[in-house]
Coordinates of C-alpha atoms in Angstrom, one line a residue:
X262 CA 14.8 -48.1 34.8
X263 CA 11.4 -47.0 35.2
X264 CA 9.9 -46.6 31.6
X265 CA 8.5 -43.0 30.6
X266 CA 5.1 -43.2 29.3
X267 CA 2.2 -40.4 28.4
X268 CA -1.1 -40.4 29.1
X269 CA -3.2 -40.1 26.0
X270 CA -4.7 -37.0 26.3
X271 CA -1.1 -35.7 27.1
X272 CA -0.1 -37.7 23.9
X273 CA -3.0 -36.2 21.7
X274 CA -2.2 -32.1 23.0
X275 CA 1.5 -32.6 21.7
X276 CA 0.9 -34.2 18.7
X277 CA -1.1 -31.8 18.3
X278 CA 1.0 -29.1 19.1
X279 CA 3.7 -30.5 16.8
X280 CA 1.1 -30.5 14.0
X281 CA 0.4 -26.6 14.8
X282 CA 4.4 -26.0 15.2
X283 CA 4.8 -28.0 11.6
X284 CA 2.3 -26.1 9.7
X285 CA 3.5 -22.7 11.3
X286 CA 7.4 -22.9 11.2
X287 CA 7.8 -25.3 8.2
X288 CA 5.1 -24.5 5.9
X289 CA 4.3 -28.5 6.3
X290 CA 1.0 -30.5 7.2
X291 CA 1.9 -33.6 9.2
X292 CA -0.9 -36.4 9.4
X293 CA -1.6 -37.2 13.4
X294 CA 0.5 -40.9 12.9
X295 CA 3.6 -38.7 11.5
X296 CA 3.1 -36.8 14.4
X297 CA 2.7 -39.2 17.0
X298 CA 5.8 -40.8 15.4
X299 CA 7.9 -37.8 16.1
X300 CA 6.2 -37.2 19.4
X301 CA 6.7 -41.1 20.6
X302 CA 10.9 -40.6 19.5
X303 CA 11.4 -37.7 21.0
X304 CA 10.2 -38.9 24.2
X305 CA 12.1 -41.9 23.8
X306 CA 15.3 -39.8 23.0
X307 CA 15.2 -36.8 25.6
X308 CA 12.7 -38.1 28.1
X309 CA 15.2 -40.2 30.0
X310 CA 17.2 -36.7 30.2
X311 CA 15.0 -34.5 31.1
X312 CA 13.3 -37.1 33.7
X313 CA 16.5 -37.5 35.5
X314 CA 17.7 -34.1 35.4
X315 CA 14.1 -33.3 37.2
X316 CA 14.5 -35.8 39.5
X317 CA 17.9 -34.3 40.5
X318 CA 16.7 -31.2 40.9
X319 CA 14.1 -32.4 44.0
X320 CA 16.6 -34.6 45.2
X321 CA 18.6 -31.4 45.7
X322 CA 15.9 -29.3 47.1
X323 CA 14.9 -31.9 49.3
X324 CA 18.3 -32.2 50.7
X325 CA 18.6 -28.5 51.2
X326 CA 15.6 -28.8 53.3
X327 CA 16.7 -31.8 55.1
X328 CA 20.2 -29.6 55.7
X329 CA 18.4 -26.8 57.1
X330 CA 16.3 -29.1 59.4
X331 CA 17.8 -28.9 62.3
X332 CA 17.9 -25.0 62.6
X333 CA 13.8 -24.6 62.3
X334 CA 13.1 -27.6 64.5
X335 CA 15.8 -27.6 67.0
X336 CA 15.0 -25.9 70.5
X337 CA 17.9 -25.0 73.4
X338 CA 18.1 -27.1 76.1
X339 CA 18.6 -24.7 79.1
X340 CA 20.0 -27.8 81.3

């Protein structure tokens, strides 16, 4: 299974954005570690999830396209 990983700078604008969240809906100031601690957990919890669920999603698309192929390419062969 291919292992879910953030870049840093994506890292650093959650953990950030759970600090923010923290402070506004729970009255609480989280230190970056604490942070990064819930940020690194919750991608290891629903990450898997919501990776595969995306990836299902395109693989459906995709088909769809594939399915419908055949009508935008195909031409009539008078013959």
């Amino acid at each position: 299974m291919k292992e879910l990983k953030l870049s840093p700078e994506r890292r650093q604008r959650l953990i950030e954005q759970v600090q923010t969240m923290f402070a506004r809906d729970f009255d609480e100031n989280l230190s970056a570690f604490r942070a990064g601690e819930l940020v690194d957990r919750m991608t290891a919890l629903i990450g898997p999830g919501v990776y595969n669920q995306a990836v299902e999603d395109v693989r459906a698309h995709l088909q769809g396209r594939l399915d419908d192929f055949s009508g935008e390419v195909f031409v009539d062969d008078p013959a």
